[in-house]
Short mmCIF file of C-alpha atoms and ligand atoms in Angstrom, two decimals:
data_model
loop_
_atom_site.label_atom_id
_atom_site.label_comp_id
_atom_site.label_asym_id
_atom_site.label_seq_id
_atom_site.Cartn_x
_atom_site.Cartn_y
_atom_site.Cartn_z
CA MET A 11 65.85 122.21 102.88
CA SER A 12 67.96 121.06 99.80
CA SER A 13 66.93 120.58 96.32
CA SER A 14 70.55 118.33 96.06
CA GLN A 15 69.64 114.75 96.18
CA ILE A 16 71.93 112.56 98.27
CA ALA A 17 72.63 108.70 98.00
CA VAL A 18 74.39 106.81 100.55
CA ILE A 19 75.48 102.99 99.95
CA GLY A 20 75.34 100.70 102.82
CA ALA A 21 73.06 100.82 105.68
CA ALA A 22 74.86 100.13 108.47
CA MET A 23 76.47 101.96 111.76
CA ALA A 24 79.00 104.22 109.38
CA GLY A 25 76.14 104.90 106.40
CA ILE A 26 72.86 104.99 108.29
CA ILE A 27 74.92 107.59 110.58
CA ALA A 28 75.33 109.44 107.08
CA ALA A 29 72.21 109.59 106.28
CA ARG A 30 70.82 110.45 109.71
CA LYS A 31 73.29 113.73 110.43
CA LEU A 32 71.61 114.56 106.60
CA SER A 33 68.10 113.95 107.69
CA ALA A 34 68.55 116.09 110.72
CA ALA A 35 70.06 119.23 108.61
CA GLY A 36 66.71 118.92 106.69
CA PHE A 37 68.29 116.65 103.63
CA ASN A 38 66.29 113.63 101.70
CA PRO A 39 68.73 110.76 101.69
CA GLN A 40 68.00 107.79 100.14
CA LEU A 41 70.47 104.38 101.03
CA PHE A 42 71.39 101.68 98.68
CA GLU A 43 71.90 98.32 100.69
CA LYS A 44 72.09 95.04 99.21
CA SER A 45 70.43 93.11 102.33
CA ARG A 46 67.17 92.66 103.04
CA GLY A 47 67.70 94.26 106.32
CA SER A 48 70.09 96.95 108.15
CA GLY A 49 73.44 96.72 110.11
CA GLY A 50 76.08 94.88 108.10
CA ARG A 51 78.46 93.57 110.60
CA LEU A 52 75.79 94.61 113.69
CA ALA A 53 73.92 92.14 111.56
CA SER A 54 71.75 89.63 114.49
CA LYS A 55 69.60 86.42 112.74
CA HIS A 56 66.55 84.67 114.13
CA SER A 57 66.86 81.87 115.00
CA GLU A 58 64.92 78.86 117.35
CA MET A 59 67.68 80.01 120.24
CA GLY A 60 65.99 83.50 119.95
CA ARG A 61 67.56 86.60 117.79
CA VAL A 62 71.78 85.84 118.31
CA ASN A 63 74.22 88.67 117.49
CA LEU A 64 76.18 87.53 114.40
CA GLY A 65 78.51 89.90 114.49
CA ALA A 66 79.88 92.27 117.06
CA GLN A 67 78.36 91.29 120.12
CA ALA A 68 79.76 94.25 121.97
CA PHE A 69 81.48 97.51 121.04
CA SER A 70 83.72 99.79 123.24
CA ALA A 71 83.76 103.57 123.01
CA ASP A 72 86.26 106.15 124.16
CA ASP A 73 86.04 109.44 122.37
CA PRO A 74 83.53 111.92 124.40
CA GLN A 75 80.84 112.65 121.43
CA PHE A 76 80.35 109.15 120.95
CA ILE A 77 79.64 108.26 124.65
CA GLN A 78 77.21 111.60 125.15
CA GLU A 79 75.74 109.97 121.95
CA LEU A 80 75.74 106.47 123.19
CA HIS A 81 73.89 108.02 126.39
CA ASN A 82 71.47 109.37 124.31
CA TRP A 83 70.35 105.75 122.61
CA GLN A 84 70.58 104.56 125.94
CA GLN A 85 68.04 106.96 127.07
CA ALA A 86 65.74 105.67 124.39
CA GLY A 87 66.73 102.14 125.42
CA TRP A 88 68.94 101.13 122.06
CA VAL A 89 72.06 100.42 124.32
CA GLU A 90 72.64 99.41 127.02
CA CYS A 91 76.27 98.63 129.25
CA LEU A 92 77.31 95.50 129.45
CA GLU A 93 77.55 94.24 133.12
CA SER A 94 80.69 92.78 133.81
CA ASP A 95 82.35 95.92 131.85
CA THR A 96 81.08 99.01 131.46
CA ARG A 97 82.98 100.51 128.90
CA GLN A 98 81.20 97.83 126.67
CA TRP A 99 78.40 98.86 125.32
CA THR A 100 75.62 96.67 123.12
CA GLY A 101 72.68 97.01 121.02
CA THR A 102 69.63 96.36 123.05
CA PRO A 103 67.84 93.60 122.49
CA TYR A 104 69.63 92.33 119.98
CA MET A 105 72.33 94.51 117.61
CA SER A 106 70.43 94.80 114.45
CA ALA A 107 67.15 96.02 116.58
CA LEU A 108 70.23 99.18 117.04
CA THR A 109 70.30 100.44 113.77
CA ARG A 110 66.71 99.48 112.67
CA HIS A 111 66.00 102.78 115.30
CA LEU A 112 68.56 104.65 114.10
CA LEU A 113 67.40 104.11 110.13
CA GLY A 114 63.69 105.06 111.19
CA THR A 115 61.83 106.15 108.38
CA ILE A 116 65.05 107.22 105.60
CA LYS A 117 64.90 105.60 102.64
CA THR A 118 66.13 102.62 101.93
CA HIS A 119 66.27 100.63 99.17
CA PHE A 120 67.23 97.08 100.67
CA ALA A 121 67.81 94.63 98.19
CA CYS A 122 69.63 96.70 96.37
CA GLU A 123 73.45 95.62 95.21
CA ILE A 124 75.04 99.08 93.75
CA THR A 125 77.32 96.94 91.31
CA SER A 126 78.52 99.90 89.38
CA LEU A 127 79.14 103.52 89.29
CA ASP A 128 78.99 106.64 86.53
CA TYR A 129 79.64 110.43 87.17
CA VAL A 130 78.25 112.44 84.38
CA THR A 131 77.14 116.10 84.27
CA ASP A 132 74.23 115.98 86.66
CA GLY A 133 75.66 113.99 89.08
CA TRP A 134 76.02 110.42 90.27
CA LEU A 135 74.20 107.21 88.76
CA LEU A 136 74.48 104.18 90.64
CA TYR A 137 73.88 100.99 88.55
CA ASP A 138 72.31 97.81 90.16
CA GLN A 139 72.16 94.27 90.34
CA HIS A 140 69.39 94.39 87.78
CA GLN A 141 71.16 96.55 85.94
CA GLN A 142 68.57 99.41 87.00
CA VAL A 143 69.52 102.52 87.22
CA HIS A 144 69.07 105.18 90.21
CA GLY A 145 70.01 108.63 90.19
CA PRO A 146 71.61 111.37 88.94
CA PHE A 147 72.42 111.79 92.66
CA GLN A 148 74.21 115.11 93.58
CA GLN A 149 76.53 114.09 96.53
CA LEU A 150 77.13 110.05 96.87
CA ILE A 151 78.72 108.51 100.52
CA VAL A 152 79.81 104.99 99.74
CA ALA A 153 80.27 103.08 103.22
CA ILE A 154 80.53 99.78 102.67
CA PRO A 155 83.87 97.75 103.86
CA ALA A 156 87.17 98.14 102.12
CA PRO A 157 86.83 95.13 99.29
CA GLN A 158 84.15 96.04 98.49
CA ALA A 159 84.93 99.99 98.28
CA GLN A 160 87.70 98.87 95.88
CA ALA A 161 85.74 96.97 93.37
CA LEU A 162 82.86 99.76 92.85
CA LEU A 163 85.52 102.72 93.26
CA SER A 164 87.93 101.31 90.71
CA HIS A 165 86.79 102.59 87.56
CA CYS A 166 85.64 106.17 88.56
CA ALA A 167 87.63 107.64 91.83
CA PRO A 168 90.86 105.11 90.82
CA LYS A 169 92.54 106.40 94.04
CA PHE A 170 89.88 105.57 96.68
CA ALA A 171 89.32 102.51 95.45
CA ALA A 172 93.69 102.30 95.85
CA HIS A 173 93.07 103.27 100.01
CA ALA A 174 90.99 101.10 100.07
CA GLY A 175 92.90 97.90 98.83
CA ALA A 176 94.96 98.46 100.88
CA VAL A 177 93.06 97.50 103.25
CA VAL A 178 93.45 93.86 104.99
CA MET A 179 90.39 92.31 105.55
CA GLN A 180 90.50 89.56 108.90
CA PRO A 181 87.59 86.60 108.00
CA VAL A 182 85.74 85.40 111.28
CA TRP A 183 83.72 82.34 111.73
CA MET A 184 80.67 82.46 114.50
CA VAL A 185 79.46 79.17 115.57
CA ALA A 186 75.98 79.83 117.28
CA LEU A 187 75.20 75.94 119.44
CA GLY A 188 71.41 76.15 121.48
CA PHE A 189 70.85 73.96 124.64
CA LYS A 190 67.11 73.27 125.55
CA GLN A 191 68.19 72.14 128.78
CA PRO A 192 70.51 74.12 130.85
CA ILE A 193 74.31 73.87 130.39
CA SER A 194 76.82 75.00 133.63
CA THR A 195 79.54 77.31 132.03
CA PRO A 196 82.49 77.95 133.94
CA ASP A 197 83.50 81.96 134.83
CA ASN A 198 86.35 82.23 132.90
CA LEU A 199 84.39 80.79 129.81
CA LYS A 200 84.74 84.11 127.61
CA ARG A 201 88.79 83.81 127.90
CA LEU A 202 89.33 80.66 126.81
CA ASN A 203 92.85 79.63 126.37
CA ASN A 204 92.39 77.99 122.80
CA SER A 205 94.12 78.39 119.57
CA THR A 206 91.06 78.19 117.73
CA ILE A 207 88.42 80.06 119.45
CA ALA A 208 88.82 83.27 120.40
CA GLU A 209 85.66 84.13 122.61
CA VAL A 210 82.47 82.54 123.94
CA ILE A 211 79.08 84.59 124.75
CA HIS A 212 77.20 82.88 126.86
CA THR A 213 73.62 84.10 125.95
CA PRO A 214 70.66 82.14 128.74
CA LEU A 215 67.79 81.47 129.30
CA SER A 216 64.58 84.08 128.69
CA ALA A 217 61.65 85.24 127.77
CA GLN A 218 63.78 86.52 124.05
CA HIS A 219 65.74 82.82 124.68
CA PRO A 220 64.63 79.69 124.76
CA MET A 221 67.63 77.81 124.42
CA GLN A 222 70.85 78.80 126.35
CA SER A 223 72.97 79.60 124.03
CA LEU A 224 76.85 79.83 123.28
CA MET A 225 78.54 81.51 120.52
CA LEU A 226 81.82 80.98 119.53
CA ARG A 227 84.05 83.42 117.58
CA ALA A 228 87.17 81.60 115.80
CA SER A 229 90.30 83.05 115.80
CA HIS A 230 91.45 84.48 112.64
CA SER A 231 94.24 82.55 112.21
CA TRP A 232 91.36 79.34 112.50
CA SER A 233 89.42 81.50 109.83
CA THR A 234 91.74 82.10 107.89
CA GLU A 235 93.17 78.81 107.86
CA HIS A 236 89.38 77.23 106.90
CA LEU A 237 87.46 79.52 105.11
CA GLU A 238 86.23 77.55 102.68
CA ASP A 239 85.10 74.80 104.82
CA GLN A 240 81.57 73.90 105.29
CA HIS A 241 79.46 75.04 107.65
CA GLU A 242 78.93 71.42 109.12
CA GLN A 243 82.90 71.47 109.38
CA VAL A 244 82.93 74.52 111.60
CA ILE A 245 80.00 73.72 113.97
CA ALA A 246 82.22 70.36 114.50
CA ALA A 247 85.71 71.56 114.69
CA LEU A 248 84.56 75.31 117.12
CA THR A 249 82.46 72.49 119.08
CA ASP A 250 85.21 70.04 119.20
CA ALA A 251 87.55 72.90 120.82
CA LEU A 252 85.52 74.13 123.27
CA ALA A 253 84.37 70.63 124.67
CA GLU A 254 88.11 69.99 124.98
CA GLN A 255 88.71 72.99 127.12
CA LEU A 256 85.55 72.36 129.64
CA ASP A 257 85.76 70.32 132.51
CA SER A 258 82.64 68.26 132.70
CA PRO A 259 81.25 67.02 129.14
CA MET A 260 79.48 69.44 126.88
CA PRO A 261 76.09 68.12 125.75
CA VAL A 262 75.09 67.67 121.81
CA ALA A 263 73.69 71.09 121.12
CA ASP A 264 69.90 71.10 119.94
CA SER A 265 70.35 73.79 117.68
CA ALA A 266 73.48 75.07 115.51
CA PHE A 267 74.74 76.72 113.11
CA ALA A 268 77.58 78.54 111.58
CA HIS A 269 77.93 82.61 110.22
CA ARG A 270 80.84 83.17 107.92
CA TRP A 271 82.57 86.47 107.35
CA ARG A 272 85.36 87.33 105.12
CA TYR A 273 85.46 90.58 105.48
CA ALA A 274 85.11 90.62 109.60
CA LEU A 275 88.18 93.44 110.57
CA GLY A 276 90.20 95.51 109.05
CA ALA A 277 91.11 98.68 109.12
CA LEU A 278 93.76 101.79 107.08
CA GLU A 279 97.54 101.13 108.20
CA LYS A 280 96.72 104.87 109.85
CA PRO A 281 93.39 106.17 109.80
CA LEU A 282 92.40 109.10 107.49
CA THR A 283 90.73 112.12 108.53
CA LEU A 284 88.28 112.14 105.03
CA LEU A 285 87.93 110.67 101.89
CA ALA A 286 86.57 113.20 99.81
CA ASP A 287 86.12 114.37 95.83
CA ALA A 288 83.81 117.56 96.96
CA GLN A 289 84.09 118.63 93.63
CA ARG A 290 82.36 115.94 92.44
CA GLY A 291 80.17 115.12 95.15
CA LEU A 292 81.96 112.17 96.59
CA TYR A 293 82.67 110.93 100.33
CA ILE A 294 83.76 107.76 101.77
CA ALA A 295 83.02 106.20 104.73
CA GLY A 296 83.18 102.98 107.18
CA ASP A 297 85.36 101.46 109.87
CA TRP A 298 88.12 101.18 107.67
CA CYS A 299 88.93 104.77 107.14
CA GLY A 300 89.41 104.64 111.60
CA TYR A 301 89.83 101.54 113.61
CA GLY A 302 88.31 99.06 111.67
CA ASP A 303 85.28 99.56 115.04
CA VAL A 304 82.27 100.56 115.22
CA GLN A 305 83.17 103.69 117.07
CA SER A 306 85.29 104.10 113.66
CA ALA A 307 81.91 103.79 111.66
CA TRP A 308 80.39 106.37 113.70
CA HIS A 309 82.94 108.26 113.25
CA SER A 310 83.25 108.41 109.42
CA GLY A 311 79.32 108.13 108.94
CA GLN A 312 79.36 111.98 110.97
CA GLN A 313 82.07 113.46 108.99
CA ALA A 314 80.86 112.23 105.99
CA ALA A 315 77.86 113.93 105.98
CA GLN A 316 79.73 116.93 107.94
CA GLN A 317 81.49 117.70 104.71
CA VAL A 318 78.36 116.74 102.52
CA ILE A 319 76.87 120.34 104.35
CA ASP A 320 79.44 121.93 104.15
CA ASN A 321 80.55 121.47 100.59
CA GLN A 322 76.69 121.68 99.35
CA ASP A 323 77.49 124.94 96.87
CA THR A 324 80.36 123.23 95.24
CA VAL A 325 78.74 120.36 93.75
CA PHE A 326 76.39 122.34 91.39
CA LYS A 327 79.04 123.82 89.99
CA PRO A 328 79.16 122.16 85.95
CA LYS A 329 81.66 119.33 85.56
CA GLN A 330 83.84 117.13 83.83
CA PRO A 331 82.18 113.25 83.46
CA CYS A 332 84.13 110.13 84.31
C1 LIG B 429 82.55 88.39 114.25
C2 LIG B 429 82.24 90.07 114.16
C3 LIG B 429 83.18 91.21 115.34
C4 LIG B 429 83.97 92.68 115.56
N1 LIG B 429 83.38 92.48 117.19
C5 LIG B 429 83.47 93.74 117.00
C6 LIG B 429 83.88 94.57 118.76
O1 LIG B 429 84.19 93.46 119.32
N2 LIG B 429 84.14 96.47 118.86
C7 LIG B 429 84.15 97.16 117.36
O2 LIG B 429 84.11 98.05 117.68
N3 LIG B 429 83.77 96.45 116.09
C8 LIG B 429 83.98 94.85 115.96
N4 LIG B 429 82.81 94.56 114.65
C9 LIG B 429 83.68 95.27 113.80
C10 LIG B 429 82.04 96.05 113.59
O3 LIG B 429 81.21 95.75 113.57
C11 LIG B 429 82.19 97.82 112.39
O4 LIG B 429 83.26 98.11 112.53
C12 LIG B 429 81.29 97.78 112.34
O5 LIG B 429 80.00 97.04 112.68
C13 LIG B 429 81.49 98.09 110.37
O6 LIG B 429 80.41 99.25 110.45
P1 LIG B 429 80.45 99.52 108.75
O7 LIG B 429 79.58 100.90 108.47
O8 LIG B 429 81.68 100.32 108.64
O9 LIG B 429 79.83 98.75 107.71
P2 LIG B 429 79.37 97.10 107.46
O10 LIG B 429 78.35 97.08 108.67
O11 LIG B 429 80.06 96.10 107.17
O12 LIG B 429 78.23 98.02 106.46
C14 LIG B 429 78.84 97.68 105.62
C15 LIG B 429 76.89 97.73 104.43
O13 LIG B 429 77.15 98.31 103.15
C16 LIG B 429 76.58 96.98 102.11
N5 LIG B 429 76.83 96.89 101.06
C17 LIG B 429 78.04 96.75 100.75
N6 LIG B 429 78.39 96.14 99.48
C18 LIG B 429 77.18 97.00 99.14
C19 LIG B 429 76.70 97.68 97.91
N7 LIG B 429 77.41 97.49 96.47
N8 LIG B 429 75.78 97.82 97.30
C20 LIG B 429 74.37 97.96 98.62
N9 LIG B 429 75.19 97.99 99.97
C21 LIG B 429 76.54 97.13 99.81
C22 LIG B 429 76.63 95.53 103.56
O14 LIG B 429 75.64 95.29 103.12
C23 LIG B 429 76.53 96.16 104.70
O15 LIG B 429 75.39 96.60 105.15
C24 LIG B 429 82.84 93.20 114.97
C25 LIG B 429 82.77 92.48 113.04
C26 LIG B 429 82.89 91.24 113.15
C27 LIG B 429 82.08 90.54 111.46
#
């Protein structure tokens, strides 16, 4: 067991995986998360329709290590393979349940946005939105989306900030529609030939879902063009685009909401195996270091934690403040 203090910023797939690996190795990491819950882009929302996944609805895996991990999670009842495509996985009963299970009892400061960092002689100081200071931490993993990483690192790690700044993140609008009366959904709903809607996910009525629901994911081009639209406008536009594709008229939804992801998808042009400054105990993780997907987030979290473990001795040397 080490006395080194370790902080991880971002309680979603990359950050939680890093923290889990560190905990398993006998460390006692602390997570800092700006939202009130875990999951990031794997978040789910409680609604009249039941729990609805707001970001990724499913994810794929082709890395044997990740697949092995998924089988472990499947045994624990945290994920399942989709019947329609067995290479696709989803959190069960919803995505954020997976990250909540993964987080377990790891110490997490929720609603705590880290707005600046300082590197001092005995480690990293983290300042939150209330100017409260946390630390010093001898090792720090930053596991947040590229635009936020760029802003946070620009002062203390400008080279890493420049890498993050090179990532172009695409926005995505999501719209959830709930129906109390059963509606008929064509089989080809998932593959709509539509420039506005990229994907439609149908969730049938069940004990957990008191309404039948359709989750519409707007295309990147439409989301970019309509980024600043009002939520009501987006609901109306996507509903109209869907209705155009259906053979029979669509009933008015009994419940609807929209969610905007300003930074949904994106990654470096060339994946980096690692962004690390072992001397100062700073490690960067997140899906954008790989291919911008869940598997990459998992991988980067694993790698960052491994680096922390491997570099334990390096970071106790006297250091220069930045
Ligand atoms: C609509 C949508 C569809 C998607 N579809 C797929 C798909 O089909 N397949 C797939 O593999 N992937 C998909 N993805 C991408 C996938 O969700 C991400 O690759 C993955 O979840 C990223 O995990 P992460 O931990 O790297 O980042 P995030 O999930 O973004 O987590 C970062 C966390 O850091 C927190 N944070 C940010 N800044 C701060 C700060 N300053 N202080 C404290 N906390 C902070 C955030 O609140 C967040 O919880 C989709 C994403 C979206 C939005």
